[in-house]
N, CA and C of each residue as an Amber inpcrd file, in Angstrom:
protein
   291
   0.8400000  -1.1720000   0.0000000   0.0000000   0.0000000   0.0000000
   0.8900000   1.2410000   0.0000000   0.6410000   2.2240000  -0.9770000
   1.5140000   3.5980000  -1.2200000   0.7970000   4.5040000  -0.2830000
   1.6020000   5.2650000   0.5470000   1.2950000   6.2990000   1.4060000
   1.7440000   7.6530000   0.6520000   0.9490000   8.2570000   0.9120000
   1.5680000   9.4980000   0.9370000   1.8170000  10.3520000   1.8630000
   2.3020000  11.7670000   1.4910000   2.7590000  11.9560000   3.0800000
   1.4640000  13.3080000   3.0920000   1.8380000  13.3570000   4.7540000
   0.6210000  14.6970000   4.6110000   1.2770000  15.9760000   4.7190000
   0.0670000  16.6480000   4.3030000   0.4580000  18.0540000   3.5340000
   0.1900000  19.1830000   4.5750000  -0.7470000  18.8060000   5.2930000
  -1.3990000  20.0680000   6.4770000  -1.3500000  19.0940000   7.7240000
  -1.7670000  20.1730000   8.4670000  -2.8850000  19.3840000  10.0550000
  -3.9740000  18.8140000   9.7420000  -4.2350000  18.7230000   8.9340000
  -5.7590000  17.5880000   9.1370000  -5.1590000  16.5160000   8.3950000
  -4.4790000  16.3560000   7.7870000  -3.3710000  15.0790000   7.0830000
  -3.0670000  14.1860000   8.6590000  -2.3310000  15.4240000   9.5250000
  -1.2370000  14.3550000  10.7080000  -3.0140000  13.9800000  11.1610000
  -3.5930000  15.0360000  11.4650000  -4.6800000  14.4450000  12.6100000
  -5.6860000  12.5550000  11.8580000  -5.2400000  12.9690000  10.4670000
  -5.9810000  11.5100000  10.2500000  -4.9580000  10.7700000  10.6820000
  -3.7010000  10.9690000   9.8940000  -2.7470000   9.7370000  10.4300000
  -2.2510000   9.7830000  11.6080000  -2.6380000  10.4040000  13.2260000
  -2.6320000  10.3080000  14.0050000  -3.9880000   9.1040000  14.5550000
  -5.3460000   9.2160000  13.6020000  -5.9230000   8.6080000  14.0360000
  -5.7250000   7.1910000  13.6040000  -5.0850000   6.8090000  12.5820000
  -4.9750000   6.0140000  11.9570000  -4.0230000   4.8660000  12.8290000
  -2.8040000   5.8920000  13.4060000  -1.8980000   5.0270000  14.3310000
  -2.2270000   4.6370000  15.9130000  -3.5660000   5.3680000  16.0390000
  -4.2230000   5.0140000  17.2150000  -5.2050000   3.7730000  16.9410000
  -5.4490000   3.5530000  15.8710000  -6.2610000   2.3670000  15.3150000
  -5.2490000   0.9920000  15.0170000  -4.1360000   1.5320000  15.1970000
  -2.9190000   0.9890000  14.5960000  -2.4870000  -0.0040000  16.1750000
  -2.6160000   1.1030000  16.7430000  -2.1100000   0.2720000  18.1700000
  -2.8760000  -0.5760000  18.9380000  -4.2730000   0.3020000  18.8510000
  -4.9810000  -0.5680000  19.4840000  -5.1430000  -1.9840000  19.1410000
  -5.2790000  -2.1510000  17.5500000  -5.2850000  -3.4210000  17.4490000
  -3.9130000  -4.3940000  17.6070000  -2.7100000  -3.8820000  17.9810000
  -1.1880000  -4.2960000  17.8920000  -1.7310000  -5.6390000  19.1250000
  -1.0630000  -6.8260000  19.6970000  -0.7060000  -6.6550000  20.4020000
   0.3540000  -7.9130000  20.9100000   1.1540000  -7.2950000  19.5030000
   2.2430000  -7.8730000  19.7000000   3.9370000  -6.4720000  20.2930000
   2.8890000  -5.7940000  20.8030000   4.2190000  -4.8560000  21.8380000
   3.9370000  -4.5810000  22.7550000   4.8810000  -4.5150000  24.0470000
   4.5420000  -4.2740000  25.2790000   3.9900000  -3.0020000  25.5920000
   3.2130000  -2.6570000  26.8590000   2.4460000  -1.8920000  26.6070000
   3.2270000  -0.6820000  27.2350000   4.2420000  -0.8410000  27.9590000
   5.0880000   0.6510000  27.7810000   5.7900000   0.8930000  26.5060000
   5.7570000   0.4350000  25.7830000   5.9540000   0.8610000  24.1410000
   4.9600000   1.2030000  23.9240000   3.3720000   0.3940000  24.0560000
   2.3080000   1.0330000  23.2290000   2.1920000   2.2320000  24.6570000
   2.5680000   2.6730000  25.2010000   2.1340000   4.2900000  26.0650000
   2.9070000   5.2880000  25.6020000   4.3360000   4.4280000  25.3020000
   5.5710000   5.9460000  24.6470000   4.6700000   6.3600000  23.7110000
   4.0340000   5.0740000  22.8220000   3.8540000   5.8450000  21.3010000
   2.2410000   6.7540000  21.1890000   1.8290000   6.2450000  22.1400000
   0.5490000   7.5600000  22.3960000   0.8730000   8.8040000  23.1560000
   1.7590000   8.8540000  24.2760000   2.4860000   9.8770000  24.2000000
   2.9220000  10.5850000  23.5120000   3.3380000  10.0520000  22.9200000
   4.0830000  11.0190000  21.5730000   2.6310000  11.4930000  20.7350000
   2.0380000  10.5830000  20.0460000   1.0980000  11.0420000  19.4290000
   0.3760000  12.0750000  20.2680000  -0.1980000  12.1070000  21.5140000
  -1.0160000  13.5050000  22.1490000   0.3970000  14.5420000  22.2140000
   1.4380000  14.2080000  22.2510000   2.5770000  15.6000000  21.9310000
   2.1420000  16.1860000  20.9090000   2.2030000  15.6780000  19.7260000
   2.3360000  15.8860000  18.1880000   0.4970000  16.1810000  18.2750000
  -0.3350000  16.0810000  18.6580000  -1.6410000  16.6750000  18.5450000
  -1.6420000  18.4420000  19.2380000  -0.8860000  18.3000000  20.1600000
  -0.9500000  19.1520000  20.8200000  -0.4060000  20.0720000  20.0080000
   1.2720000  19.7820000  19.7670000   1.8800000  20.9630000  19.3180000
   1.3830000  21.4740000  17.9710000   0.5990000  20.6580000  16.7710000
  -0.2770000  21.0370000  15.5590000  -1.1720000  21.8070000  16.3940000
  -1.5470000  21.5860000  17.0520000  -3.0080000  22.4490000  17.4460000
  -2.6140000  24.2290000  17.9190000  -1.4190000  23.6790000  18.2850000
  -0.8550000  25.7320000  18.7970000   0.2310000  25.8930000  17.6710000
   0.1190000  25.1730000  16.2170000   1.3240000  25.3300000  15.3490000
   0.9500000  27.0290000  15.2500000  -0.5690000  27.2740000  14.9940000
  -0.3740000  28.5860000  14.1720000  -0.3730000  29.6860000  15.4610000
  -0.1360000  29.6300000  16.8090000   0.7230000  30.7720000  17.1730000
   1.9860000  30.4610000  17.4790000   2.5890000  29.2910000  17.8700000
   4.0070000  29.4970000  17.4710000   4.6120000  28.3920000  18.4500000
   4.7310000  27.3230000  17.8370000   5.3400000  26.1860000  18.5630000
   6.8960000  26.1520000  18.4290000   7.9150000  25.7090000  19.5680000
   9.1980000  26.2110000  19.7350000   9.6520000  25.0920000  18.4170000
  10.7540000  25.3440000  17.8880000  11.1690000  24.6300000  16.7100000
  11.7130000  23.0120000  17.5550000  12.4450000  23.5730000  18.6980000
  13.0440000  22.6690000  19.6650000  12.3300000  21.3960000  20.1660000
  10.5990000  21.8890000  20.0920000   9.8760000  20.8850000  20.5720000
   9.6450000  19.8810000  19.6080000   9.2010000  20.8330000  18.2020000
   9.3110000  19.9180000  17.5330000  10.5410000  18.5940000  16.7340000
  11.5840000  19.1350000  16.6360000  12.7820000  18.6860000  16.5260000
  12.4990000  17.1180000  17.6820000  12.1680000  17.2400000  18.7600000
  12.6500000  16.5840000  20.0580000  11.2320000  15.6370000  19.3660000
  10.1960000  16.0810000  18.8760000   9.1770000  15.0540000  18.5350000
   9.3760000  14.0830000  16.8730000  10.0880000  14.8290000  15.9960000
  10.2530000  14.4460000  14.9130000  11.0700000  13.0080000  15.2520000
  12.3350000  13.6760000  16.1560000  13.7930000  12.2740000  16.6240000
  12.8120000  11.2800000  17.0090000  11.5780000  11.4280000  18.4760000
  11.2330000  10.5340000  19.1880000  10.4270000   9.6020000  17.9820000
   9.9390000   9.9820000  17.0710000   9.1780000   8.8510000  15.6970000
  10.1760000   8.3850000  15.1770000  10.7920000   8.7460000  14.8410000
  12.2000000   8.2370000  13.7080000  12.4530000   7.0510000  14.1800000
  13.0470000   7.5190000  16.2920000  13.3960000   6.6280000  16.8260000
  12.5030000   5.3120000  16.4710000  11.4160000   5.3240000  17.0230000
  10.7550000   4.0690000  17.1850000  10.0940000   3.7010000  16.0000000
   9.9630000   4.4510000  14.7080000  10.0550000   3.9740000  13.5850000
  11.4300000   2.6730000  13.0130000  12.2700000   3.8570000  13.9730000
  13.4490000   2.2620000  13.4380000  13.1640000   0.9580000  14.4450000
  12.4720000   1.0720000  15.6930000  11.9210000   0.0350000  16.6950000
  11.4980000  -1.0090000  15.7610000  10.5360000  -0.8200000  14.8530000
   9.3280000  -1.5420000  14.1090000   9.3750000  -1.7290000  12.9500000
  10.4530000  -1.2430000  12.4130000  10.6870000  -1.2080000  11.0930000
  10.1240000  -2.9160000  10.4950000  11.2620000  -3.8560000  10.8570000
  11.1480000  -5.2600000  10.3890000   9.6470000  -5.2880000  11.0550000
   9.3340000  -5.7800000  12.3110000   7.8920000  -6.2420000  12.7810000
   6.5310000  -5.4260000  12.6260000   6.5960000  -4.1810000  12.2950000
   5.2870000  -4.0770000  12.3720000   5.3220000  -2.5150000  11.0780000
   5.5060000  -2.7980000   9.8550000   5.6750000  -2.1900000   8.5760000
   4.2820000  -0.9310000   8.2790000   3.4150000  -1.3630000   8.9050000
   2.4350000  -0.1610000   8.8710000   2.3740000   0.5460000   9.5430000
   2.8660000   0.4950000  10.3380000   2.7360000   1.4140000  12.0810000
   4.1710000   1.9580000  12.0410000   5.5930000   1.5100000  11.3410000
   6.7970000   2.4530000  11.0800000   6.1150000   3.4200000  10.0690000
   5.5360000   3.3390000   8.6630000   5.0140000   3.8590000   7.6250000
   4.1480000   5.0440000   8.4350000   3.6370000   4.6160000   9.3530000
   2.8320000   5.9530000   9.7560000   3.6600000   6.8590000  10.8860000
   4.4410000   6.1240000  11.7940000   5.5500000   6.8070000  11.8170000
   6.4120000   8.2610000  11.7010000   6.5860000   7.1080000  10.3790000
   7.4120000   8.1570000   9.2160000   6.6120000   9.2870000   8.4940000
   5.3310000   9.1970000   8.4460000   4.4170000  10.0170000   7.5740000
   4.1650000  11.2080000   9.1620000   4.1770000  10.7840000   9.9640000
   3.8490000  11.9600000  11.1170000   5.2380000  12.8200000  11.2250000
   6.2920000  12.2290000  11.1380000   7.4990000  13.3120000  11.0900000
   8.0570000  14.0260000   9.9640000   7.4410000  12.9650000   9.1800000
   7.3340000  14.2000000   7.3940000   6.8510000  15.1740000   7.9130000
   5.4390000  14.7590000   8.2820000   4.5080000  16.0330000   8.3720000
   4.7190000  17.2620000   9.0310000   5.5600000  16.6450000  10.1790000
   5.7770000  17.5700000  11.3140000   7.2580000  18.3730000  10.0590000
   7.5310000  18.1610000   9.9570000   8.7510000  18.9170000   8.9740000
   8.2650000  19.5730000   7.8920000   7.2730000  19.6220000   6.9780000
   6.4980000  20.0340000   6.3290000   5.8120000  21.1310000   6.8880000
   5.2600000  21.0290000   8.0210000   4.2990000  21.8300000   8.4940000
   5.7220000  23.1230000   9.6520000   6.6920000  22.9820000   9.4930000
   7.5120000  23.5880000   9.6510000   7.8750000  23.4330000  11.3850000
   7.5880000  22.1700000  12.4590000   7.8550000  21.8710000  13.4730000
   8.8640000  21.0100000  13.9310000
């Protein structure tokens, strides 16, 4: 399946929902892995939501690394859930965070 990446905030917010659909059904990872990675995801909701008065570049930087990271976690085992991942820290770089 070809992804594309997203273009705005309502792009991450689907593929935010998408990786929450993603996890829930996982459950082949422990569940302080599945808490980092909703963590992160309510980070990355949050900081889109105050992008347009002015989110620190720093925060985002510190959220882009934390996907990458655990994109490379899952890479081999779980190929849709790195893919979305990777499409949330595009985004976040795109959307200039």
């Amino acid at each position: 399946m070809l992804m594309t990446r997203p273009q705005n905030d309502t792009d991450i917010h689907e593929t935010l929902s998408r990786l929450h659909e993603e996890l829930h059904g996982l459950d082949s990872i422990d569940e302080s892995t599945r808490t980092e990675l909703r963590e992160i995801a309510e980070k990355i909701r949050s900081v889109v939501e105050t992008t347009q008065e002015a989110a620190p570049e720093e925060q985002g930087q510190s959220l882009r690394e934390s996907l990458e990271r655990s994109a490379v976690k899952f890479e081999a085992s779980h190929p849709v859930l790195t893919s979305l991942l990777q499409r949330l820290s595009d985004g976040l770089g795109q959307l200039g965070i």
